[in-house]
Coordinates of C-alpha atoms in Angstrom, one line a residue:
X195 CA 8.2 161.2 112.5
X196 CA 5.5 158.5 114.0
X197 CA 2.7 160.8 112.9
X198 CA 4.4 160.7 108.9
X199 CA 4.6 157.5 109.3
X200 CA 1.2 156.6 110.2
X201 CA -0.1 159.1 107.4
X202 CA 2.3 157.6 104.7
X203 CA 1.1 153.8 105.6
X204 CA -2.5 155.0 105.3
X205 CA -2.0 156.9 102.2
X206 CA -0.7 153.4 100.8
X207 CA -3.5 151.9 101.6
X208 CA -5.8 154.5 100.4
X209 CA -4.3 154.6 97.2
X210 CA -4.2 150.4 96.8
X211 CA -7.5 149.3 98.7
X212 CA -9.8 152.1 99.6
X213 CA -10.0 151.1 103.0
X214 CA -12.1 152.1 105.8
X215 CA -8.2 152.4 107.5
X216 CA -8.4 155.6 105.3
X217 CA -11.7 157.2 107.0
X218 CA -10.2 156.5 110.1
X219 CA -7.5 158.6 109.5
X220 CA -9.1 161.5 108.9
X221 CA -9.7 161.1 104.8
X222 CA -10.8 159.7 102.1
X223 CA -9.4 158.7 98.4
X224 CA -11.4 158.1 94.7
X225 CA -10.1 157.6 91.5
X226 CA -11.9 160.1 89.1
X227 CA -12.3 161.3 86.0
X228 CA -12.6 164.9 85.7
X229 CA -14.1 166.7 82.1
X230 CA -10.5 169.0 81.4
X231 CA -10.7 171.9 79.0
X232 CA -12.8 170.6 75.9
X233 CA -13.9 167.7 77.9
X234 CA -10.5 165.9 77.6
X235 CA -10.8 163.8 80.1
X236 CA -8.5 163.9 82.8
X237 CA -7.3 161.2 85.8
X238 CA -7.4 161.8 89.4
X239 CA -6.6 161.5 92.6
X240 CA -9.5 163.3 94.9
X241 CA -8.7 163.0 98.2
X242 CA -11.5 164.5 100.9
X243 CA -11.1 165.2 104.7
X244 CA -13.8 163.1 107.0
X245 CA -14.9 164.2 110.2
X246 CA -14.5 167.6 110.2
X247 CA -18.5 168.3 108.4
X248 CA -20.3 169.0 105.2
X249 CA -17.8 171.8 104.1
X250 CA -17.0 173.4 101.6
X251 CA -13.6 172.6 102.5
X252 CA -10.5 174.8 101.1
X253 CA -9.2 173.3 97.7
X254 CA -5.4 172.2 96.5
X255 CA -5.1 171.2 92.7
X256 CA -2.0 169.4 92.0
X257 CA -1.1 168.8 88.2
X258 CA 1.3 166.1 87.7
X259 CA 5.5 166.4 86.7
X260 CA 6.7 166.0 83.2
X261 CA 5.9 162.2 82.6
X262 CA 4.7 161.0 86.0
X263 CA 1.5 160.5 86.8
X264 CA -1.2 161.1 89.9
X265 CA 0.3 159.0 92.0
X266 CA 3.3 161.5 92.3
X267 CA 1.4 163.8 95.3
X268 CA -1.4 161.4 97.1
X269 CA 1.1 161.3 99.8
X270 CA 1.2 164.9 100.2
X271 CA -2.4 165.5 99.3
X272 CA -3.3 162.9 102.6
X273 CA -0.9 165.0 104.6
X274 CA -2.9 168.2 103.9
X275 CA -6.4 166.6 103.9
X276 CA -5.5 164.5 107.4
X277 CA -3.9 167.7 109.3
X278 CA -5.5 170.4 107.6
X279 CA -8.9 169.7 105.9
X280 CA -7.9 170.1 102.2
X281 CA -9.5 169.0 99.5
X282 CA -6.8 167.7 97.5
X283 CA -6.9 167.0 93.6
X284 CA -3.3 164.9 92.6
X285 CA -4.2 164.8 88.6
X286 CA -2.6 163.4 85.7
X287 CA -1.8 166.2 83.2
X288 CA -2.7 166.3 80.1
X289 CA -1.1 163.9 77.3
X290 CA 0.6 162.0 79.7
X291 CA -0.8 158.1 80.9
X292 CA -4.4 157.5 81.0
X293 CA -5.4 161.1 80.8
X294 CA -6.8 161.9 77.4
X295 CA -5.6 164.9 75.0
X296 CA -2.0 165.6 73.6
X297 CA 1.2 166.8 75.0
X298 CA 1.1 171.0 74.4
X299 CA 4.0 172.0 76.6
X300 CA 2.1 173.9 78.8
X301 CA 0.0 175.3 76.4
X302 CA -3.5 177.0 76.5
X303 CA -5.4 173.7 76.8
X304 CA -3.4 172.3 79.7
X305 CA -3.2 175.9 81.7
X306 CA -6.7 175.7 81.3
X307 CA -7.4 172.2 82.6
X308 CA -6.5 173.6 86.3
X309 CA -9.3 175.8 86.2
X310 CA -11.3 173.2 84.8
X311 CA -10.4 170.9 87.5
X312 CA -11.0 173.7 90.0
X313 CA -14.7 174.0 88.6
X314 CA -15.5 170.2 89.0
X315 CA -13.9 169.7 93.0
X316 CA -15.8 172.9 93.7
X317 CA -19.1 171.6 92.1
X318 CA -18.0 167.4 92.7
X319 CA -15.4 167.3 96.0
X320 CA -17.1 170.2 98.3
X321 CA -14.0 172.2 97.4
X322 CA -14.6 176.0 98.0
X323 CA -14.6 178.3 95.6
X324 CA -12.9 181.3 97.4
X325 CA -10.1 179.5 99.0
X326 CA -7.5 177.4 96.0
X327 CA -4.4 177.0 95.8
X328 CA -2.4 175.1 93.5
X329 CA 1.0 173.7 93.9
X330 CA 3.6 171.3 91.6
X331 CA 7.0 170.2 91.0
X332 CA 8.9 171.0 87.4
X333 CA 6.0 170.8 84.9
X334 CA 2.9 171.1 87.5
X335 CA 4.9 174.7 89.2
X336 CA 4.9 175.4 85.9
X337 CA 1.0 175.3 85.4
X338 CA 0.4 176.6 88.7
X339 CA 2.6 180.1 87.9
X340 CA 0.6 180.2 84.5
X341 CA -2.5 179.3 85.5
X342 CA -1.9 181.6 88.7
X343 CA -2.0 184.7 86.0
X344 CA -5.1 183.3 83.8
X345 CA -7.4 182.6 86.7
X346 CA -7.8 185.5 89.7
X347 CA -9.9 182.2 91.9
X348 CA -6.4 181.1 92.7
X349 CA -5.3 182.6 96.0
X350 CA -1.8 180.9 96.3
X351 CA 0.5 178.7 94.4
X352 CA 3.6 176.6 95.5
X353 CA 5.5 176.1 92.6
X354 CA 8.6 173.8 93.1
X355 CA 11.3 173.0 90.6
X356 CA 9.5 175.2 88.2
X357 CA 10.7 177.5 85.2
X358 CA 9.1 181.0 84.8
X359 CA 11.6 181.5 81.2
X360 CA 11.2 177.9 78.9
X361 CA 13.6 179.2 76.5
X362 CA 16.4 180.8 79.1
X363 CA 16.1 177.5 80.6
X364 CA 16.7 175.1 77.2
X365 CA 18.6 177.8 75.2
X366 CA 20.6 179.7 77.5
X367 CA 22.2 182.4 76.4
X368 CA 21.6 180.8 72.7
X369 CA 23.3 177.6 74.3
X370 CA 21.0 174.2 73.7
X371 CA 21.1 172.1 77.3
X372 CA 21.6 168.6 75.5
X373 CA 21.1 167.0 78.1
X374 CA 17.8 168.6 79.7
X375 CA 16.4 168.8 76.3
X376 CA 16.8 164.3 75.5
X377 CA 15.7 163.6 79.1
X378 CA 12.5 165.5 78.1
X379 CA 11.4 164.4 75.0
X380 CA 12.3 160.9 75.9
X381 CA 9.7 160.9 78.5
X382 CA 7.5 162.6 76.8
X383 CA 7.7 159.8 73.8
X384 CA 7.6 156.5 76.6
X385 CA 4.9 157.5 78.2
X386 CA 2.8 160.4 76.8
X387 CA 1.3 161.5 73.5
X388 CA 3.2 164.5 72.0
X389 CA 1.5 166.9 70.1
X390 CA 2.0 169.0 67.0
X391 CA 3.8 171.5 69.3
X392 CA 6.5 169.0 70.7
X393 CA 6.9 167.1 67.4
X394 CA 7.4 170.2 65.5
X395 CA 10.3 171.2 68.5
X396 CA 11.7 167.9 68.4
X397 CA 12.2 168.0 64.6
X398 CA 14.1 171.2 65.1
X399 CA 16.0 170.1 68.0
X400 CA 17.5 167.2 65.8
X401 CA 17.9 169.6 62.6
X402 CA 20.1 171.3 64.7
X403 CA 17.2 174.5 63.9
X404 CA 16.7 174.9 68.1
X405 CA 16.3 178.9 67.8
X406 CA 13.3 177.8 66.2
X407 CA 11.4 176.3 69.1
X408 CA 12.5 179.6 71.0
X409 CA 9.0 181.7 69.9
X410 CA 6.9 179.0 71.8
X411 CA 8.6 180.0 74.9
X412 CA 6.4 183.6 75.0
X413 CA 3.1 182.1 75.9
X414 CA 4.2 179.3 77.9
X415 CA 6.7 181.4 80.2
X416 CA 5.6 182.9 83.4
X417 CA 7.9 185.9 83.1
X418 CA 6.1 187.0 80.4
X419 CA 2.8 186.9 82.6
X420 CA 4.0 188.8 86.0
X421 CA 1.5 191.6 85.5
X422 CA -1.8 189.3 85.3
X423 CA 0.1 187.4 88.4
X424 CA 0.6 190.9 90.0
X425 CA -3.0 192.6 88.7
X426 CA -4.2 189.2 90.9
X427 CA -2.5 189.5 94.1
X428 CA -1.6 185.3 94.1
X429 CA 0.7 184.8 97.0
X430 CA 3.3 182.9 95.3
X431 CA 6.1 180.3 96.7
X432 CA 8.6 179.5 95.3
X433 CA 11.8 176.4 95.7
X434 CA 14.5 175.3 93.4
X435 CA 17.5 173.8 93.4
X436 CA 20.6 175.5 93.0
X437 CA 22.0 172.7 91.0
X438 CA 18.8 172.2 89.0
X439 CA 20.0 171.1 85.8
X440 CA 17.0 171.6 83.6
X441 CA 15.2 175.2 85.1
X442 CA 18.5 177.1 86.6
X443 CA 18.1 178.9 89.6
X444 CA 18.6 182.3 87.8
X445 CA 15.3 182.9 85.6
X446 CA 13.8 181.9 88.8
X447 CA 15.2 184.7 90.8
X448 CA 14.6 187.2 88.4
X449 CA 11.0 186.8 88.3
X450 CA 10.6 187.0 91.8
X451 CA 12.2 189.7 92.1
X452 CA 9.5 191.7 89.9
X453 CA 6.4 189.9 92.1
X454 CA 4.8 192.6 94.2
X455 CA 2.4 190.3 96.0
X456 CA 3.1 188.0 99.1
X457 CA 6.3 186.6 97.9
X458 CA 9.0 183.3 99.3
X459 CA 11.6 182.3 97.6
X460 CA 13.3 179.1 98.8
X461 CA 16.9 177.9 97.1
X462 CA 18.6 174.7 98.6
X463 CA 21.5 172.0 97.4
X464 CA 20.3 169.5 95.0
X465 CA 19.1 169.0 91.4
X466 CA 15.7 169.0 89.5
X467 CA 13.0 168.2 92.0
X468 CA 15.1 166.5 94.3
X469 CA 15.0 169.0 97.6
X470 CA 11.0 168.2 97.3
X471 CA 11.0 164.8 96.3
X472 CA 10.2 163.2 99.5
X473 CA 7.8 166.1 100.8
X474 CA 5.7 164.9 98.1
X475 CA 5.2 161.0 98.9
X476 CA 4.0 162.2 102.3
X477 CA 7.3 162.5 104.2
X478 CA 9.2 165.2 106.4
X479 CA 10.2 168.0 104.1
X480 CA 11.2 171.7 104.7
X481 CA 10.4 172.6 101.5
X482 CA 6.7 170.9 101.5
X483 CA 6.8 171.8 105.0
X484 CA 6.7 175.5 103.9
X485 CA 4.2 175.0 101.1
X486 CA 2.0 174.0 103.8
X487 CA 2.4 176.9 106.1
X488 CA 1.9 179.1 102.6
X489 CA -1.7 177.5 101.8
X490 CA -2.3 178.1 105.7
X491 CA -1.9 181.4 105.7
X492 CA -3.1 182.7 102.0
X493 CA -5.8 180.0 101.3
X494 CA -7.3 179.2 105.0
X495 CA -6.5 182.4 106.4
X496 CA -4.4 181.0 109.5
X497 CA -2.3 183.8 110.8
X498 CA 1.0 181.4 111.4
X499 CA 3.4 184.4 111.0
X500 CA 4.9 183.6 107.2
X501 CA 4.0 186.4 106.0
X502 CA 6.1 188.4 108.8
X503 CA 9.1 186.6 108.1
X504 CA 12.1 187.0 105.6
X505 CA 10.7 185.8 102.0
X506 CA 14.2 184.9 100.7
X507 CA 15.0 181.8 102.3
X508 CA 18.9 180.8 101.1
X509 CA 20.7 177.6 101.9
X510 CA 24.2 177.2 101.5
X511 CA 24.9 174.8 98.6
X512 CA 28.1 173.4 100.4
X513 CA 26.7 172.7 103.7
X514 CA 24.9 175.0 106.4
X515 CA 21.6 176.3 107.8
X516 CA 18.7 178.5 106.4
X517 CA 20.0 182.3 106.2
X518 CA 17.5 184.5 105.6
X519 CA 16.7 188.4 103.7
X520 CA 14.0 190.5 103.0
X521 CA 14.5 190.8 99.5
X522 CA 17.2 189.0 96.5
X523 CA 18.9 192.0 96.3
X524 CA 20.0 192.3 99.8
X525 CA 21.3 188.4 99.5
X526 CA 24.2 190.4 97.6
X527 CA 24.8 192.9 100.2
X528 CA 28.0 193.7 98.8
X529 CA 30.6 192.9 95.3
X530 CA 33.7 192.3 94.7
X531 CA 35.4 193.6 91.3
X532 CA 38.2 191.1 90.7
X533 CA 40.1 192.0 87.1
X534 CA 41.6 189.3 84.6
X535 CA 45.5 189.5 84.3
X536 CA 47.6 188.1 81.8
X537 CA 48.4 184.6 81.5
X538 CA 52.2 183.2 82.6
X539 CA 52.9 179.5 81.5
X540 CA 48.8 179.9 80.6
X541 CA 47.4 180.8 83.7
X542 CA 46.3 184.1 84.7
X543 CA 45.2 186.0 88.1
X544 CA 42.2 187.9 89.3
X545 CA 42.8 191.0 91.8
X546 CA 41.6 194.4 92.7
X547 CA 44.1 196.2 90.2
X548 CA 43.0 196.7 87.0
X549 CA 45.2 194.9 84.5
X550 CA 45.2 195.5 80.7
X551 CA 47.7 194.5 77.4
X552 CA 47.5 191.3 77.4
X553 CA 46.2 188.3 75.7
X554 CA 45.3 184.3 76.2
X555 CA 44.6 182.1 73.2
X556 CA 42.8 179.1 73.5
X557 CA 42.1 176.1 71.2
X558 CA 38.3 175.7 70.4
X559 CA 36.6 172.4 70.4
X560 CA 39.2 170.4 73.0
X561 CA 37.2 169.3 75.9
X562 CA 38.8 170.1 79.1
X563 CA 38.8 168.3 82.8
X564 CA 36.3 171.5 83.6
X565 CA 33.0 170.6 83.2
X566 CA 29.2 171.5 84.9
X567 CA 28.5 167.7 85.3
X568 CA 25.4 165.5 84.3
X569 CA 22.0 166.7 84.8
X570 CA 20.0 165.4 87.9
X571 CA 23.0 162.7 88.8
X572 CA 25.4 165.4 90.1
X573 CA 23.4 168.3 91.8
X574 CA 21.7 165.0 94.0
X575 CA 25.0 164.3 94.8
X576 CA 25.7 167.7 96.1
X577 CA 22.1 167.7 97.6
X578 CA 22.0 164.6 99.2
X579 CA 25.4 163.6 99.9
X580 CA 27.9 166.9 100.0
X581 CA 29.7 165.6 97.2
X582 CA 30.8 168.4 94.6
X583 CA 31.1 168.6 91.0
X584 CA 35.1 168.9 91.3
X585 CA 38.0 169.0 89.3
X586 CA 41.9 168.9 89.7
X587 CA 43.1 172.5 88.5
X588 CA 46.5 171.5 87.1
X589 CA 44.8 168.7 85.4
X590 CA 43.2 171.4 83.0
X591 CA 44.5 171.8 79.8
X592 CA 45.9 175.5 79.6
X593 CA 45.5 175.1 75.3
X594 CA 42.3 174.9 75.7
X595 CA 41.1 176.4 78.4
X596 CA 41.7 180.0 80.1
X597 CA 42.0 180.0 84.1
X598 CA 42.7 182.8 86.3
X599 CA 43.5 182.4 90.0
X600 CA 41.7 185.0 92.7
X601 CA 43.5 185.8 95.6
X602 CA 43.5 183.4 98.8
X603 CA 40.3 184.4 101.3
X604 CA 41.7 185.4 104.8
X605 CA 38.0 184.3 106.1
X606 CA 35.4 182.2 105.3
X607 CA 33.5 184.6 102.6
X608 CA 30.1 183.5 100.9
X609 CA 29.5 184.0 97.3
X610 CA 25.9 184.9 97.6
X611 CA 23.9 186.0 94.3
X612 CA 25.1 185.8 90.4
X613 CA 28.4 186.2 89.5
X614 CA 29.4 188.7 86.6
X615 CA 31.7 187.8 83.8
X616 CA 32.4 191.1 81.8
X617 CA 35.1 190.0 79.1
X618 CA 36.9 191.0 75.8
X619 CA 36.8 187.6 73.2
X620 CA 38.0 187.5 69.4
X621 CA 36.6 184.4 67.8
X622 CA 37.9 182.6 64.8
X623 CA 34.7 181.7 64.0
X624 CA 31.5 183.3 62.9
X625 CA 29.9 180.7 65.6
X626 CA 31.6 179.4 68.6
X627 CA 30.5 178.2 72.5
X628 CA 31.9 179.2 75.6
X629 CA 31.6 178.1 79.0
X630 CA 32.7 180.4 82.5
X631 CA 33.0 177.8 85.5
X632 CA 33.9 179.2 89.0
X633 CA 35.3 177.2 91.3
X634 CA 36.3 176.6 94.4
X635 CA 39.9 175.4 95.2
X636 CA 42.0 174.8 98.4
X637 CA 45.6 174.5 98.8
X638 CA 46.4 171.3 96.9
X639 CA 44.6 172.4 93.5
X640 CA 41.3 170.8 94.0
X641 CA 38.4 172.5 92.8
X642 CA 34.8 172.2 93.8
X643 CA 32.5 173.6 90.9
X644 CA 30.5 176.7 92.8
X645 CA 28.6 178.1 89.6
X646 CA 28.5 178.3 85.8
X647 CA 27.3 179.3 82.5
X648 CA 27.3 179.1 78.7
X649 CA 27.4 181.8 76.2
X650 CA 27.0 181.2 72.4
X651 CA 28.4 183.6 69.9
X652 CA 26.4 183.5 66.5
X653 CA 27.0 185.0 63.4
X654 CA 29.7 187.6 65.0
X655 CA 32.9 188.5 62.4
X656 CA 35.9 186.3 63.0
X657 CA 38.9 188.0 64.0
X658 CA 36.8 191.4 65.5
X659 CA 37.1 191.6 69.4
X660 CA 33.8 191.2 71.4
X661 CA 32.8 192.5 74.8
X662 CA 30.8 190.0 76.6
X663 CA 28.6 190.5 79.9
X664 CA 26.9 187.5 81.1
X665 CA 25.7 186.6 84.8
X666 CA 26.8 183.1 85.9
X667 CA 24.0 181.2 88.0
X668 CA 23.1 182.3 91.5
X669 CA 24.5 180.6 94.2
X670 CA 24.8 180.5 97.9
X671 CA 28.3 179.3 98.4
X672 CA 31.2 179.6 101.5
X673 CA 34.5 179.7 100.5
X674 CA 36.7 178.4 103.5
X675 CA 39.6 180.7 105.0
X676 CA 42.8 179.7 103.2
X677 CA 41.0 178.7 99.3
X678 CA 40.5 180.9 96.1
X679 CA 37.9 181.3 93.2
X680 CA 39.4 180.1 90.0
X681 CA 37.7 181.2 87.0
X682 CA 38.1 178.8 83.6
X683 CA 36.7 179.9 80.5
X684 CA 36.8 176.7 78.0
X685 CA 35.0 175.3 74.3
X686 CA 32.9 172.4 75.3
X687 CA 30.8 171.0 78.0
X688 CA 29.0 167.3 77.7
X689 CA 25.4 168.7 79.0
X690 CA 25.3 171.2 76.1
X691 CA 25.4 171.3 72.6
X692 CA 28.7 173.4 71.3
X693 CA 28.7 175.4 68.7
X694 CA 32.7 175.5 69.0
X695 CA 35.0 172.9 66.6
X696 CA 38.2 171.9 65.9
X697 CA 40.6 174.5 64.4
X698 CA 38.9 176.9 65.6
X699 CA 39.9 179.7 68.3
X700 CA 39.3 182.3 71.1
X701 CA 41.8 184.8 72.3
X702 CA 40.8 186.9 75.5
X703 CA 42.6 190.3 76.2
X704 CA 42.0 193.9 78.4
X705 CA 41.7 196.5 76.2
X706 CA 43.4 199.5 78.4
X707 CA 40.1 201.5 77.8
X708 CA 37.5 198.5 79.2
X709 CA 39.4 195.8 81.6
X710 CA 38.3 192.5 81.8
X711 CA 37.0 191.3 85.3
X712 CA 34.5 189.1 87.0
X713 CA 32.6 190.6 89.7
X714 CA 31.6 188.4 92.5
X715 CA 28.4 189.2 95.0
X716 CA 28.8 188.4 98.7
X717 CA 26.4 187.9 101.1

């Protein structure tokens, strides 16, 4: 702790007074401007190591998060210069402050500015050109994946908080996240320069036209690019959040699960770039911690033993240590097929017999005490302080929501993986929103949200039965001895736009020939 706080006072002072209190130290820090794709130019932090020789030393590009600026990693970059003899590039990204060029969501121009700004530390900042890596939180992981598959120099990435699916994130399952959409493109408007791309999406997004901004998604989506990641053996890292509110945890683990080089995968409590957030100023931080370990190993060639250990590293979102697996899949070791029974006084049950005839009408467009909670405010709450999206289970309105009660756990089970909602639904509507919560709930009807997910029904028939299959978000989760799941299936959620309104209606039933259940993964 003495030793990060030595670093993170030095950092300060390197970044506010170039002091000679930074060569001491073990590094160096410039302000620079670096000639980005096109010659945009483009605002850094370079920081060097001193008193280790001439070089070349091994090289770290860091492009910045959706609207912050360079400042957001000089804490970090120190940290790796100081201990470990990085070059470290902290830059601006593209559109955003006093770097030049437009906003292009990730597009071709600002993918290409990290190799650009690989090309000047190697020919500027004694970087060397066979050992880079590149690492960023939210909008710079996303970068480092993409620019992971465009440029083969690029040995490792570290990409934290990052999405690998744009539209699965913003539009899932053809559900706009409200929320996650205004908090973007209101920083992007205060303190960046949107271009043609962004003001054309955000003219959509307010027409209510979102499916529109979908086809941009392709190029800027790193689960379109896993071959070219693949074809170039990058060791890629990678942490979320399982509360992350703007790049769920689930397009995440899909991609990694189709990466065939050195892989880790790293999911902890918390919300969007919260579980890094400190590592990045400087400070202790297992996830940063682990980045560093990952450039030690794939960029300098330090045999520290990651790449013997378990690359799925899984933490509990209610509470506990790291557990550990050699791949996602065997996370979910085993599932649990839990049918939907009819509803009594509008609450049903969920067991192990399957349970057909039956129906459960709900009222479309009522908001209901069930809820996923605001974006970044509530998953920091689980993160930081334990404290659950929750809600009180007779307090939700049976009209307009469906629940079913699972049976009472014997043990303390963990929910480990995504759940599986397979489900028969006749709309009223051509159009209408749904949203499966599971929760957690002990004996005196409190619930603690474990998981969720939207689903948007366009353009079906009214009155024709549907058969919907849908994966909730992953989660690591332990359900105490002595509580149940509770599934609620309701019409409207404040972090997402609904497509459901008043008057309208869904009725869920069991056809005899294709029950209804939700299967739930356990670790």
């Amino acid at each position: 702790m003495r030793r990060s706080l030595v670093l993170f006072l030095t950092t300060l002072l390197a970044v506010g007074l170039l002091t000679p209190v930074a060569q001491a130290a073990g590094f160096s820090t410039s302000y620079r401007t670096i000639p980005g794709q096109g010659g945009t130019p483009i605002r850094a932090f370079v920081v060097e190591p001193t008193g280790r020789g001439s070089g070349p030393f091994p090289l770290l590009v860091l492009p910045s998060s959706w609207g912050v600026n360079n400042i957001e990693y000089v804490g970090a970059a120190a940290k790796f210069a100081y201990e470990s003899g990085y070059v470290v590039v902290s830059y601006t990204s593209r559109g955003f402050y006093d770097s030049g060029g437009e906003i292009d969501v990730s597009g071709p121009d600002t993918v290409a500015d990290v190799s650009r700004v690989i090309d000047w530390a190697i020919g500027n900042a004694r970087g060397d050109a066979a050992r880079i890596g590149v690492a960023g939180i939210s909008y710079g992981a996303g970068q480092a994946l993409l620019a992971a598959a465009a440029d083969p120099r690029i040995k490792a990435v570290a990409a934290l908080s990052t999405w690998t699916d744009l539209a699965r994130s913003l539009y899932p399952n053809e559900t706009v996240n409200s929320q996650a959409v205004e908090v973007l493109l209101a920083a992007g408007n205060l303190v960046g320069r949107p271009g043609p791309v962004l003001r054309q999406a955000e003219d959509a997004y307010r027409d209510g036209r979102f499916q529109e901004v979908v086809p941009i998604s392709e190029s800027r989506s790193a689960a379109n690019k896993i071959a070219a990641i693949n074809a170039n053996r990058t060791a890629v890292m990678i942490g979320n959040a399982w509360n992350d509110g703007i790049f769920a945890p689930g397009q995440v683990t899909d991609l990694f699960a189709k990466l065939t080089g050195p892989k880790r995968l790293m999911l902890s409590p918390g919300d969007h770039a919260t579980a890094e957030l400190f590592g990045a100023a400087g400070l202790p931080n297992e996830i940063w911690d682990s980045a560093g370990r990952w450039f030690d190993k794939h960029v300098r060639g330090v045999d520290n033993g990651i790449d013997r250990e378990n690359p799925v590293n899984l933490k509990p979102n209610n509470g506990g240590g790291w557990r550990t697996f050699p791949s996602w899949a065997a996370a979910s070791a085993a599932q649990d097929t839990l049918y939907l029974a009819g509803p009594s006084w509008g609450t049903g049950a969920m067991g192990t017999t399957a349970a057909t005839g039956w129906q459960n009408r709900i009222a479309a467009g009522w908001p209901t005490v069930a809820d996923s909670g605001t974006i970044l405010l509530s998953g920091a709450l689980q993160g930081f302080f334990g404290i659950p999206t929750g809600v009180s289970m007779p307090l939700v309105d049976r009209n307009a929501a469906a629940v079913w009660w699972g049976p009472t756990y014997t043990r303390t089970t963990a929910v480990s993986g995504a759940p599986k909602l397979h489900v028969t639904v006749t709309p009223s509507a051509p159009t209408t929103t749904l949203y499966a919560y599971l929760y957690d709930v002990g004996s005196v009807g409190l619930g603690s949200l474990v998981t969720h997910k939207p689903f948007t029904l366009r353009d079906v028939s009214p009155g024709v039965a549907r058969t919907l299959d849908f994966e909730l978000e992953p989660v690591l989760w332990d359900v105490p001895a002595g509580h149940q799941l509770v599934l609620v299936v309701d019409t409207v959620d404040p972090r997402y736009l609904s497509e459901s309104a008043l008057g309208q209606s869904a009725t869920f039933s069991s056809p005899a020939a294709d029950p209804s259940w939700l299967r739930v993964p356990r670790g």
